[in-house]
PDB file of C-alpha atoms in Angstrom:
ATOM      1  CA  MET A   1     -60.326  -0.802 -43.368  1.00 81.00           C
ATOM      2  CA  LYS A   2     -61.796  -3.464 -41.333  1.00 90.00           C
ATOM      3  CA  LYS A   3     -59.314  -5.859 -43.083  1.00 93.00           C
ATOM      4  CA  VAL A   4     -56.247  -3.886 -42.027  1.00 93.00           C
ATOM      5  CA  PHE A   5     -57.525  -3.713 -38.538  1.00 93.00           C
ATOM      6  CA  PHE A   6     -58.048  -7.649 -38.297  1.00 94.00           C
ATOM      7  CA  LEU A   7     -54.428  -8.031 -39.723  1.00 94.00           C
ATOM      8  CA  PHE A   8     -52.994  -5.919 -37.325  1.00 95.00           C
ATOM      9  CA  SER A   9     -54.745  -7.354 -34.302  1.00 95.00           C
ATOM     10  CA  PHE A  10     -53.633 -10.815 -35.760  1.00 94.00           C
ATOM     11  CA  PHE A  11     -50.137  -9.882 -35.921  1.00 96.00           C
ATOM     12  CA  LEU A  12     -49.991  -8.168 -32.546  1.00 96.00           C
ATOM     13  CA  SER A  13     -51.512 -11.015 -30.787  1.00 96.00           C
ATOM     14  CA  PHE A  14     -48.918 -13.178 -32.603  1.00 95.00           C
ATOM     15  CA  PHE A  15     -45.942 -10.877 -31.482  1.00 96.00           C
ATOM     16  CA  LEU A  16     -47.450 -10.775 -27.816  1.00 96.00           C
ATOM     17  CA  SER A  17     -47.357 -14.649 -27.389  1.00 95.00           C
ATOM     18  CA  PHE A  18     -44.061 -14.557 -29.081  1.00 94.00           C
ATOM     19  CA  PHE A  19     -42.605 -11.971 -26.643  1.00 94.00           C
ATOM     20  CA  LEU A  20     -44.201 -13.674 -23.418  1.00 95.00           C
ATOM     21  CA  SER A  21     -42.686 -17.070 -24.455  1.00 94.00           C
ATOM     22  CA  PHE A  22     -39.367 -15.030 -24.993  1.00 93.00           C
ATOM     23  CA  CYS A  23     -39.620 -13.696 -21.594  1.00 91.00           C
ATOM     24  CA  LEU A  24     -40.528 -16.714 -19.719  1.00 93.00           C
ATOM     25  CA  SER A  25     -37.475 -18.478 -20.851  1.00 91.00           C
ATOM     26  CA  TYR A  26     -35.268 -15.475 -20.152  1.00 90.00           C
ATOM     27  CA  PHE A  27     -36.599 -15.211 -16.771  1.00 89.00           C
ATOM     28  CA  GLN A  28     -36.034 -19.057 -16.330  1.00 88.00           C
ATOM     29  CA  SER A  29     -32.329 -18.851 -17.218  1.00 86.00           C
ATOM     30  CA  TYR A  30     -31.910 -15.791 -15.063  1.00 82.00           C
ATOM     31  CA  ALA A  31     -33.554 -17.731 -12.261  1.00 80.00           C
ATOM     32  CA  GLU A  32     -31.185 -20.768 -13.075  1.00 79.00           C
ATOM     33  CA  ASN A  33     -28.024 -18.540 -13.070  1.00 74.00           C
ATOM     34  CA  ALA A  34     -29.037 -16.781  -9.746  1.00 70.00           C
ATOM     35  CA  HIS A  35     -29.599 -20.192  -8.367  1.00 66.00           C
ATOM     36  CA  LYS A  36     -25.982 -21.115  -9.096  1.00 66.00           C
ATOM     37  CA  GLY A  37     -24.785 -17.702  -7.537  1.00 58.00           C
ATOM     38  CA  GLU A  38     -24.178 -16.181 -10.912  1.00 53.00           C
ATOM     39  CA  VAL A  39     -26.119 -13.162 -10.199  1.00 49.00           C
ATOM     40  CA  GLY A  40     -25.216 -10.097 -12.120  1.00 53.00           C
ATOM     41  CA  GLY A  41     -26.782 -10.926 -15.616  1.00 54.00           C
ATOM     42  CA  VAL A  42     -27.673 -13.558 -17.907  1.00 55.00           C
ATOM     43  CA  HIS A  43     -24.764 -14.931 -20.070  1.00 55.00           C
ATOM     44  CA  PHE A  44     -26.241 -16.909 -23.125  1.00 52.00           C
ATOM     45  CA  SER A  45     -22.982 -17.601 -24.369  1.00 54.00           C
ATOM     46  CA  SER A  46     -21.995 -19.795 -21.712  1.00 53.00           C
ATOM     47  CA  ARG A  47     -25.077 -21.918 -22.243  1.00 50.00           C
ATOM     48  CA  GLY A  48     -23.913 -24.563 -24.702  1.00 47.00           C
TER      49      GLY A  48
END
């Protein structure tokens, strides 16, 4: 039972770090678009 809890906590921390990095990049691109005057949503297709 302890092994399952350890694995669960490990995957949870990994997922949290990935989610945080994704949020940071998302908000960074959103801030860039807002600075350009494209307020109203982030368009990933227009990037590259």
